[in-house]
């Protein structure tokens, strides 16, 4: 029950995480910021060499070479090429603090050129090629703070370089609105990290409690995916590695790739016990490919390898869905939750992948769809893992019980019987008067089988076990010998009369009519008793002595109880 409540809390936390970006987006639509560019407030031109100076760019704009900036247009960045934007800022009547931001974490280099009294232009630099600690504003993505003066005539220039084609948007804020937006987004991302931390802690506890390694795989997967998402949103660069520009640029490719590889290992751990070697091998192969691509990002660089990442992610999606669908078909109670989680994260991740493949423009969903999908996936997979581990534990309990219990009668099996007898004989070395052993046989079992068949004979054995169990006390041992007899081990001290009464009650219960047996059929139980102190030394001799006694009783129809001297 506690685990279910924990999963419920995680689901509620995920819903709060999902609500935060919606609220932030709604607040944005109410005028806390504005887009610049779509309506003639910005011009753009391309510097194919990437070497032109600000003065040369200014001359080109003066000659009318610039075209209207379109935020949804994919710009041909990549290689040395750079995009220059000439921005016409809204006029102000008093000096106004502004923040101009390029809301694209991972942009290689962004430069802002503002009019300056001392020189032609005042330049500030940001982007992944520069340590976040050296950015003008330490933020999730490139942002520049400046004071706009009344009557500004000269334009502001924005220069953008990136490793592959991308669409470029910029936003203009008042300082107050920017700070409020920053608080909202940091709260959102902090809530996401808190959810991830709680999930990892829960997975570690579950791995230990359930003795199920799949929770460890899921914890590693969630941790890597979360840090990768923080890298993609810019939070990791701001707080985790603000002085390492190389890793800040590489992490946004390496960590998602490592997360995808761990996802395949997690799925393999899920299906490996289901007798599907093809699925296991496929997952291992996909994990190996992802690991190789991740290492290539580290040692070769982004540009030569980036083109392979999109196809790999799409292939991973297909494999995830295929294996999850197969698993849901085999084990729907668990598999449907797995399938729902996979669908959620894939639905969210497809937007940034399509953007990286230049198929869709930059938008809220291309920037944060993966985080939203992961926030939905986490509680769904936790529920699935809880159900799987509980089912696995129940199976282990059943298997363990089969190793101790006779499957037909429910009595302890022969191995348990031997262990209990060894314990009793060892205890009698300290207390010779403690314990009694009875051996019980159905004297007419062969007649019942001959007249009614094997099924009724087995029913008679079950009824005999019930008779014995109802007579003995809780804590005493009722076991079935491998030859079919029942062996009863009574703990404590008994007089001869007390043991005789127990035997007689047992015989009488067998002679009582039973609804599970054919009409008129009763059990003729034969009971041999070995009371302390035992004359036979050792378990084997004790059982042989009782077996000889109960066999003699079975051969004498008029006698049903005998004490072994």
PDB file of N, CA and C in Angstrom, residues 233-319:
ATOM      1  N   UNK A 233      18.149  21.849 -21.891  1.00  0.00           N
ATOM      2  CA  UNK A 233      17.448  23.071 -21.482  1.00  0.00           C
ATOM      3  C   UNK A 233      18.397  24.181 -21.065  1.00  0.00           C
ATOM      4  N   UNK A 234      19.680  23.857 -20.867  1.00  0.00           N
ATOM      5  CA  UNK A 234      20.648  24.863 -20.466  1.00  0.00           C
ATOM      6  C   UNK A 234      20.898  24.928 -18.978  1.00  0.00           C
ATOM      7  N   UNK A 235      20.096  24.215 -18.164  1.00  0.00           N
ATOM      8  CA  UNK A 235      20.276  24.283 -16.715  1.00  0.00           C
ATOM      9  C   UNK A 235      21.607  23.666 -16.290  1.00  0.00           C
ATOM     10  N   UNK A 236      22.006  22.586 -16.949  1.00  0.00           N
ATOM     11  CA  UNK A 236      23.266  21.940 -16.594  1.00  0.00           C
ATOM     12  C   UNK A 236      24.447  22.867 -16.878  1.00  0.00           C
ATOM     13  N   UNK A 237      24.408  23.555 -18.018  1.00  0.00           N
ATOM     14  CA  UNK A 237      25.483  24.508 -18.309  1.00  0.00           C
ATOM     15  C   UNK A 237      25.531  25.654 -17.326  1.00  0.00           C
ATOM     16  N   UNK A 238      24.370  26.061 -16.846  1.00  0.00           N
ATOM     17  CA  UNK A 238      24.322  27.180 -15.905  1.00  0.00           C
ATOM     18  C   UNK A 238      24.848  26.804 -14.527  1.00  0.00           C
ATOM     19  N   UNK A 239      24.566  25.544 -14.088  1.00  0.00           N
ATOM     20  CA  UNK A 239      24.886  25.173 -12.714  1.00  0.00           C
ATOM     21  C   UNK A 239      25.869  24.018 -12.590  1.00  0.00           C
ATOM     22  N   UNK A 240      25.839  23.039 -13.500  1.00  0.00           N
ATOM     23  CA  UNK A 240      26.650  21.835 -13.324  1.00  0.00           C
ATOM     24  C   UNK A 240      28.068  21.999 -13.850  1.00  0.00           C
ATOM     25  N   UNK A 241      28.230  22.562 -15.023  1.00  0.00           N
ATOM     26  CA  UNK A 241      29.573  22.740 -15.598  1.00  0.00           C
ATOM     27  C   UNK A 241      29.691  24.116 -16.275  1.00  0.00           C
ATOM     28  N   UNK A 242      29.546  25.199 -15.518  1.00  0.00           N
ATOM     29  CA  UNK A 242      29.558  26.539 -16.126  1.00  0.00           C
ATOM     30  C   UNK A 242      30.920  26.954 -16.668  1.00  0.00           C
ATOM     31  N   UNK A 243      31.991  26.257 -16.312  1.00  0.00           N
ATOM     32  CA  UNK A 243      33.333  26.649 -16.755  1.00  0.00           C
ATOM     33  C   UNK A 243      33.922  25.686 -17.783  1.00  0.00           C
ATOM     34  N   UNK A 244      33.086  24.814 -18.331  1.00  0.00           N
ATOM     35  CA  UNK A 244      33.575  23.823 -19.291  1.00  0.00           C
ATOM     36  C   UNK A 244      32.780  23.936 -20.589  1.00  0.00           C
ATOM     37  N   UNK A 245      33.179  24.829 -21.484  1.00  0.00           N
ATOM     38  CA  UNK A 245      32.402  25.026 -22.716  1.00  0.00           C
ATOM     39  C   UNK A 245      32.408  23.801 -23.624  1.00  0.00           C
ATOM     40  N   UNK A 246      33.527  23.050 -23.650  1.00  0.00           N
ATOM     41  CA  UNK A 246      33.574  21.876 -24.526  1.00  0.00           C
ATOM     42  C   UNK A 246      32.508  20.860 -24.112  1.00  0.00           C
ATOM     43  N   UNK A 247      32.457  20.546 -22.816  1.00  0.00           N
ATOM     44  CA  UNK A 247      31.480  19.556 -22.374  1.00  0.00           C
ATOM     45  C   UNK A 247      30.068  20.121 -22.441  1.00  0.00           C
ATOM     46  N   UNK A 248      29.908  21.409 -22.218  1.00  0.00           N
ATOM     47  CA  UNK A 248      28.576  22.001 -22.326  1.00  0.00           C
ATOM     48  C   UNK A 248      28.007  21.817 -23.727  1.00  0.00           C
ATOM     49  N   UNK A 249      28.880  21.886 -24.723  1.00  0.00           N
ATOM     50  CA  UNK A 249      28.436  21.687 -26.104  1.00  0.00           C
ATOM     51  C   UNK A 249      28.239  20.204 -26.408  1.00  0.00           C
ATOM     52  N   UNK A 250      29.168  19.352 -25.898  1.00  0.00           N
ATOM     53  CA  UNK A 250      29.108  17.927 -26.225  1.00  0.00           C
ATOM     54  C   UNK A 250      28.014  17.193 -25.448  1.00  0.00           C
ATOM     55  N   UNK A 251      27.734  17.646 -24.217  1.00  0.00           N
ATOM     56  CA  UNK A 251      26.812  16.910 -23.348  1.00  0.00           C
ATOM     57  C   UNK A 251      25.423  16.803 -23.947  1.00  0.00           C
ATOM     58  N   UNK A 252      24.983  17.826 -24.663  1.00  0.00           N
ATOM     59  CA  UNK A 252      23.639  17.790 -25.228  1.00  0.00           C
ATOM     60  C   UNK A 252      23.491  16.725 -26.299  1.00  0.00           C
ATOM     61  N   UNK A 253      24.592  16.182 -26.789  1.00  0.00           N
ATOM     62  CA  UNK A 253      24.548  15.070 -27.737  1.00  0.00           C
ATOM     63  C   UNK A 253      24.928  13.744 -27.084  1.00  0.00           C
ATOM     64  N   UNK A 254      25.936  13.782 -26.196  1.00  0.00           N
ATOM     65  CA  UNK A 254      26.433  12.546 -25.597  1.00  0.00           C
ATOM     66  C   UNK A 254      25.410  11.961 -24.624  1.00  0.00           C
ATOM     67  N   UNK A 255      24.868  12.799 -23.747  1.00  0.00           N
ATOM     68  CA  UNK A 255      23.990  12.281 -22.697  1.00  0.00           C
ATOM     69  C   UNK A 255      22.678  11.716 -23.242  1.00  0.00           C
ATOM     70  N   UNK A 256      21.973  12.394 -24.160  1.00  0.00           N
ATOM     71  CA  UNK A 256      20.779  11.744 -24.726  1.00  0.00           C
ATOM     72  C   UNK A 256      21.091  10.426 -25.426  1.00  0.00           C
ATOM     73  N   UNK A 257      22.258  10.363 -26.087  1.00  0.00           N
ATOM     74  CA  UNK A 257      22.632   9.108 -26.742  1.00  0.00           C
ATOM     75  C   UNK A 257      22.890   8.018 -25.705  1.00  0.00           C
ATOM     76  N   UNK A 258      23.583   8.392 -24.606  1.00  0.00           N
ATOM     77  CA  UNK A 258      23.809   7.418 -23.536  1.00  0.00           C
ATOM     78  C   UNK A 258      22.493   6.994 -22.903  1.00  0.00           C
ATOM     79  N   UNK A 259      21.556   7.934 -22.766  1.00  0.00           N
ATOM     80  CA  UNK A 259      20.246   7.588 -22.227  1.00  0.00           C
ATOM     81  C   UNK A 259      19.498   6.615 -23.120  1.00  0.00           C
ATOM     82  N   UNK A 260      19.596   6.818 -24.428  1.00  0.00           N
ATOM     83  CA  UNK A 260      18.941   5.892 -25.361  1.00  0.00           C
ATOM     84  C   UNK A 260      19.539   4.495 -25.243  1.00  0.00           C
ATOM     85  N   UNK A 261      20.885   4.419 -25.122  1.00  0.00           N
ATOM     86  CA  UNK A 261      21.532   3.115 -24.965  1.00  0.00           C
ATOM     87  C   UNK A 261      21.110   2.442 -23.667  1.00  0.00           C
ATOM     88  N   UNK A 262      21.038   3.217 -22.577  1.00  0.00           N
ATOM     89  CA  UNK A 262      20.584   2.648 -21.303  1.00  0.00           C
ATOM     90  C   UNK A 262      19.124   2.223 -21.381  1.00  0.00           C
ATOM     91  N   UNK A 263      18.333   2.949 -22.172  1.00  0.00           N
ATOM     92  CA  UNK A 263      16.946   2.546 -22.361  1.00  0.00           C
ATOM     93  C   UNK A 263      16.834   1.169 -22.983  1.00  0.00           C
ATOM     94  N   UNK A 264      17.722   0.870 -23.930  1.00  0.00           N
ATOM     95  CA  UNK A 264      17.718  -0.465 -24.538  1.00  0.00           C
ATOM     96  C   UNK A 264      18.136  -1.531 -23.524  1.00  0.00           C
ATOM     97  N   UNK A 265      19.124  -1.208 -22.670  1.00  0.00           N
ATOM     98  CA  UNK A 265      19.520  -2.169 -21.639  1.00  0.00           C
ATOM     99  C   UNK A 265      18.393  -2.389 -20.632  1.00  0.00           C
ATOM    100  N   UNK A 266      17.683  -1.321 -20.302  1.00  0.00           N
ATOM    101  CA  UNK A 266      16.527  -1.453 -19.397  1.00  0.00           C
ATOM    102  C   UNK A 266      15.462  -2.355 -20.016  1.00  0.00           C
ATOM    103  N   UNK A 267      15.157  -2.140 -21.292  1.00  0.00           N
ATOM    104  CA  UNK A 267      14.153  -2.970 -21.954  1.00  0.00           C
ATOM    105  C   UNK A 267      14.633  -4.422 -22.053  1.00  0.00           C
ATOM    106  N   UNK A 268      15.919  -4.617 -22.265  1.00  0.00           N
ATOM    107  CA  UNK A 268      16.434  -5.986 -22.319  1.00  0.00           C
ATOM    108  C   UNK A 268      16.248  -6.671 -20.969  1.00  0.00           C
ATOM    109  N   UNK A 269      16.550  -5.969 -19.884  1.00  0.00           N
ATOM    110  CA  UNK A 269      16.366  -6.547 -18.557  1.00  0.00           C
ATOM    111  C   UNK A 269      14.900  -6.892 -18.313  1.00  0.00           C
ATOM    112  N   UNK A 270      14.023  -6.133 -18.942  1.00  0.00           N
ATOM    113  CA  UNK A 270      12.589  -6.372 -18.773  1.00  0.00           C
ATOM    114  C   UNK A 270      12.152  -7.655 -19.464  1.00  0.00           C
ATOM    115  N   UNK A 271      12.705  -7.942 -20.645  1.00  0.00           N
ATOM    116  CA  UNK A 271      12.213  -9.060 -21.447  1.00  0.00           C
ATOM    117  C   UNK A 271      13.114 -10.285 -21.391  1.00  0.00           C
ATOM    118  N   UNK A 272      14.306 -10.169 -20.766  1.00  0.00           N
ATOM    119  CA  UNK A 272      15.263 -11.264 -20.853  1.00  0.00           C
ATOM    120  C   UNK A 272      14.749 -12.526 -20.174  1.00  0.00           C
ATOM    121  N   UNK A 273      13.878 -12.378 -19.155  1.00  0.00           N
ATOM    122  CA  UNK A 273      13.355 -13.556 -18.455  1.00  0.00           C
ATOM    123  C   UNK A 273      12.163 -14.182 -19.167  1.00  0.00           C
ATOM    124  N   UNK A 274      11.754 -13.598 -20.297  1.00  0.00           N
ATOM    125  CA  UNK A 274      10.544 -14.077 -20.967  1.00  0.00           C
ATOM    126  C   UNK A 274      10.845 -15.018 -22.126  1.00  0.00           C
ATOM    127  N   UNK A 275      12.071 -15.500 -22.197  1.00  0.00           N
ATOM    128  CA  UNK A 275      12.396 -16.496 -23.200  1.00  0.00           C
ATOM    129  C   UNK A 275      12.358 -15.972 -24.616  1.00  0.00           C
ATOM    130  N   UNK A 276      12.842 -14.755 -24.841  1.00  0.00           N
ATOM    131  CA  UNK A 276      12.846 -14.162 -26.181  1.00  0.00           C
ATOM    132  C   UNK A 276      14.277 -13.748 -26.526  1.00  0.00           C
ATOM    133  N   UNK A 277      15.107 -14.679 -26.954  1.00  0.00           N
ATOM    134  CA  UNK A 277      16.507 -14.332 -27.241  1.00  0.00           C
ATOM    135  C   UNK A 277      16.643 -13.301 -28.347  1.00  0.00           C
ATOM    136  N   UNK A 278      15.704 -13.281 -29.312  1.00  0.00           N
ATOM    137  CA  UNK A 278      15.793 -12.293 -30.391  1.00  0.00           C
ATOM    138  C   UNK A 278      15.658 -10.883 -29.832  1.00  0.00           C
ATOM    139  N   UNK A 279      14.746 -10.678 -28.883  1.00  0.00           N
ATOM    140  CA  UNK A 279      14.564  -9.349 -28.291  1.00  0.00           C
ATOM    141  C   UNK A 279      15.778  -8.955 -27.475  1.00  0.00           C
ATOM    142  N   UNK A 280      16.332  -9.892 -26.737  1.00  0.00           N
ATOM    143  CA  UNK A 280      17.513  -9.606 -25.932  1.00  0.00           C
ATOM    144  C   UNK A 280      18.699  -9.212 -26.803  1.00  0.00           C
ATOM    145  N   UNK A 281      18.910  -9.966 -27.884  1.00  0.00           N
ATOM    146  CA  UNK A 281      20.032  -9.655 -28.778  1.00  0.00           C
ATOM    147  C   UNK A 281      19.822  -8.317 -29.485  1.00  0.00           C
ATOM    148  N   UNK A 282      18.583  -8.045 -29.886  1.00  0.00           N
ATOM    149  CA  UNK A 282      18.287  -6.782 -30.557  1.00  0.00           C
ATOM    150  C   UNK A 282      18.565  -5.602 -29.630  1.00  0.00           C
ATOM    151  N   UNK A 283      18.158  -5.709 -28.369  1.00  0.00           N
ATOM    152  CA  UNK A 283      18.397  -4.631 -27.413  1.00  0.00           C
ATOM    153  C   UNK A 283      19.889  -4.428 -27.165  1.00  0.00           C
ATOM    154  N   UNK A 284      20.617  -5.517 -27.044  1.00  0.00           N
ATOM    155  CA  UNK A 284      22.068  -5.397 -26.856  1.00  0.00           C
ATOM    156  C   UNK A 284      22.721  -4.731 -28.061  1.00  0.00           C
ATOM    157  N   UNK A 285      22.279  -5.087 -29.261  1.00  0.00           N
ATOM    158  CA  UNK A 285      22.851  -4.487 -30.465  1.00  0.00           C
ATOM    159  C   UNK A 285      22.559  -2.992 -30.516  1.00  0.00           C
ATOM    160  N   UNK A 286      21.322  -2.588 -30.212  1.00  0.00           N
ATOM    161  CA  UNK A 286      20.972  -1.170 -30.227  1.00  0.00           C
ATOM    162  C   UNK A 286      21.738  -0.412 -29.147  1.00  0.00           C
ATOM    163  N   UNK A 287      21.908  -1.016 -27.980  1.00  0.00           N
ATOM    164  CA  UNK A 287      22.686  -0.374 -26.923  1.00  0.00           C
ATOM    165  C   UNK A 287      24.144  -0.196 -27.350  1.00  0.00           C
ATOM    166  N   UNK A 288      24.694  -1.193 -28.031  1.00  0.00           N
ATOM    167  CA  UNK A 288      26.076  -1.097 -28.494  1.00  0.00           C
ATOM    168  C   UNK A 288      26.231   0.011 -29.534  1.00  0.00           C
ATOM    169  N   UNK A 289      25.280   0.113 -30.463  1.00  0.00           N
ATOM    170  CA  UNK A 289      25.343   1.170 -31.474  1.00  0.00           C
ATOM    171  C   UNK A 289      25.264   2.548 -30.813  1.00  0.00           C
ATOM    172  N   UNK A 290      24.349   2.706 -29.851  1.00  0.00           N
ATOM    173  CA  UNK A 290      24.236   3.975 -29.144  1.00  0.00           C
ATOM    174  C   UNK A 290      25.506   4.321 -28.391  1.00  0.00           C
ATOM    175  N   UNK A 291      26.134   3.331 -27.766  1.00  0.00           N
ATOM    176  CA  UNK A 291      27.387   3.581 -27.046  1.00  0.00           C
ATOM    177  C   UNK A 291      28.488   4.029 -28.000  1.00  0.00           C
ATOM    178  N   UNK A 292      28.559   3.388 -29.170  1.00  0.00           N
ATOM    179  CA  UNK A 292      29.573   3.779 -30.154  1.00  0.00           C
ATOM    180  C   UNK A 292      29.339   5.207 -30.634  1.00  0.00           C
ATOM    181  N   UNK A 293      28.083   5.559 -30.913  1.00  0.00           N
ATOM    182  CA  UNK A 293      27.794   6.918 -31.354  1.00  0.00           C
ATOM    183  C   UNK A 293      28.126   7.932 -30.267  1.00  0.00           C
ATOM    184  N   UNK A 294      27.822   7.598 -29.009  1.00  0.00           N
ATOM    185  CA  UNK A 294      28.168   8.501 -27.913  1.00  0.00           C
ATOM    186  C   UNK A 294      29.662   8.720 -27.812  1.00  0.00           C
ATOM    187  N   UNK A 295      30.445   7.646 -27.951  1.00  0.00           N
ATOM    188  CA  UNK A 295      31.900   7.784 -27.920  1.00  0.00           C
ATOM    189  C   UNK A 295      32.410   8.586 -29.115  1.00  0.00           C
ATOM    190  N   UNK A 296      31.766   8.433 -30.259  1.00  0.00           N
ATOM    191  CA  UNK A 296      32.166   9.219 -31.439  1.00  0.00           C
ATOM    192  C   UNK A 296      31.910  10.710 -31.205  1.00  0.00           C
ATOM    193  N   UNK A 297      30.816  11.047 -30.555  1.00  0.00           N
ATOM    194  CA  UNK A 297      30.562  12.448 -30.221  1.00  0.00           C
ATOM    195  C   UNK A 297      31.687  13.008 -29.358  1.00  0.00           C
ATOM    196  N   UNK A 298      32.191  12.162 -28.442  1.00  0.00           N
ATOM    197  CA  UNK A 298      33.231  12.627 -27.523  1.00  0.00           C
ATOM    198  C   UNK A 298      34.575  12.768 -28.236  1.00  0.00           C
ATOM    199  N   UNK A 299      34.970  11.764 -29.009  1.00  0.00           N
ATOM    200  CA  UNK A 299      36.333  11.726 -29.535  1.00  0.00           C
ATOM    201  C   UNK A 299      36.465  12.250 -30.962  1.00  0.00           C
ATOM    202  N   UNK A 300      35.396  12.227 -31.725  1.00  0.00           N
ATOM    203  CA  UNK A 300      35.479  12.715 -33.108  1.00  0.00           C
ATOM    204  C   UNK A 300      34.904  14.110 -33.224  1.00  0.00           C
ATOM    205  N   UNK A 301      33.829  14.368 -32.515  1.00  0.00           N
ATOM    206  CA  UNK A 301      33.202  15.681 -32.585  1.00  0.00           C
ATOM    207  C   UNK A 301      31.770  15.578 -33.070  1.00  0.00           C
ATOM    208  N   UNK A 302      31.073  16.686 -32.952  1.00  0.00           N
ATOM    209  CA  UNK A 302      29.659  16.705 -33.248  1.00  0.00           C
ATOM    210  C   UNK A 302      29.358  16.628 -34.740  1.00  0.00           C
ATOM    211  N   UNK A 303      30.034  17.461 -35.532  1.00  0.00           N
ATOM    212  CA  UNK A 303      29.650  17.622 -36.936  1.00  0.00           C
ATOM    213  C   UNK A 303      29.673  16.322 -37.737  1.00  0.00           C
ATOM    214  N   UNK A 304      30.733  15.485 -37.642  1.00  0.00           N
ATOM    215  CA  UNK A 304      30.729  14.276 -38.487  1.00  0.00           C
ATOM    216  C   UNK A 304      29.699  13.231 -38.047  1.00  0.00           C
ATOM    217  N   UNK A 305      29.262  13.293 -36.775  1.00  0.00           N
ATOM    218  CA  UNK A 305      28.432  12.220 -36.227  1.00  0.00           C
ATOM    219  C   UNK A 305      26.968  12.620 -36.122  1.00  0.00           C
ATOM    220  N   UNK A 306      26.700  13.939 -36.087  1.00  0.00           N
ATOM    221  CA  UNK A 306      25.350  14.414 -35.795  1.00  0.00           C
ATOM    222  C   UNK A 306      24.320  13.867 -36.791  1.00  0.00           C
ATOM    223  N   UNK A 307      24.697  13.703 -38.035  1.00  0.00           N
ATOM    224  CA  UNK A 307      23.743  13.231 -39.042  1.00  0.00           C
ATOM    225  C   UNK A 307      23.240  11.820 -38.750  1.00  0.00           C
ATOM    226  N   UNK A 308      24.016  11.037 -37.970  1.00  0.00           N
ATOM    227  CA  UNK A 308      23.606   9.658 -37.673  1.00  0.00           C
ATOM    228  C   UNK A 308      22.688   9.582 -36.451  1.00  0.00           C
ATOM    229  N   UNK A 309      22.670  10.639 -35.651  1.00  0.00           N
ATOM    230  CA  UNK A 309      21.905  10.568 -34.402  1.00  0.00           C
ATOM    231  C   UNK A 309      20.400  10.504 -34.660  1.00  0.00           C
ATOM    232  N   UNK A 310      19.900  11.318 -35.592  1.00  0.00           N
ATOM    233  CA  UNK A 310      18.467  11.307 -35.885  1.00  0.00           C
ATOM    234  C   UNK A 310      17.964   9.946 -36.335  1.00  0.00           C
ATOM    235  N   UNK A 311      18.596   9.322 -37.340  1.00  0.00           N
ATOM    236  CA  UNK A 311      18.160   7.970 -37.734  1.00  0.00           C
ATOM    237  C   UNK A 311      18.258   6.956 -36.603  1.00  0.00           C
ATOM    238  N   UNK A 312      19.297   7.088 -35.747  1.00  0.00           N
ATOM    239  CA  UNK A 312      19.419   6.136 -34.633  1.00  0.00           C
ATOM    240  C   UNK A 312      18.265   6.304 -33.652  1.00  0.00           C
ATOM    241  N   UNK A 313      17.913   7.551 -33.339  1.00  0.00           N
ATOM    242  CA  UNK A 313      16.798   7.777 -32.417  1.00  0.00           C
ATOM    243  C   UNK A 313      15.497   7.234 -32.999  1.00  0.00           C
ATOM    244  N   UNK A 314      15.275   7.458 -34.284  1.00  0.00           N
ATOM    245  CA  UNK A 314      14.046   6.955 -34.910  1.00  0.00           C
ATOM    246  C   UNK A 314      14.024   5.429 -34.891  1.00  0.00           C
ATOM    247  N   UNK A 315      15.173   4.806 -35.202  1.00  0.00           N
ATOM    248  CA  UNK A 315      15.249   3.341 -35.131  1.00  0.00           C
ATOM    249  C   UNK A 315      15.008   2.855 -33.701  1.00  0.00           C
ATOM    250  N   UNK A 316      15.535   3.594 -32.729  1.00  0.00           N
ATOM    251  CA  UNK A 316      15.315   3.227 -31.327  1.00  0.00           C
ATOM    252  C   UNK A 316      13.837   3.303 -30.981  1.00  0.00           C
ATOM    253  N   UNK A 317      13.167   4.351 -31.472  1.00  0.00           N
ATOM    254  CA  UNK A 317      11.738   4.472 -31.215  1.00  0.00           C
ATOM    255  C   UNK A 317      10.982   3.258 -31.737  1.00  0.00           C
ATOM    256  N   UNK A 318      11.329   2.854 -32.949  1.00  0.00           N
ATOM    257  CA  UNK A 318      10.642   1.711 -33.552  1.00  0.00           C
ATOM    258  C   UNK A 318      10.896   0.441 -32.735  1.00  0.00           C
ATOM    259  N   UNK A 319      12.145   0.247 -32.314  1.00  0.00           N
ATOM    260  CA  UNK A 319      12.481  -0.937 -31.522  1.00  0.00           C
ATOM    261  C   UNK A 319      11.787  -0.898 -30.172  1.00  0.00           C
TER     262      UNK A 319
END
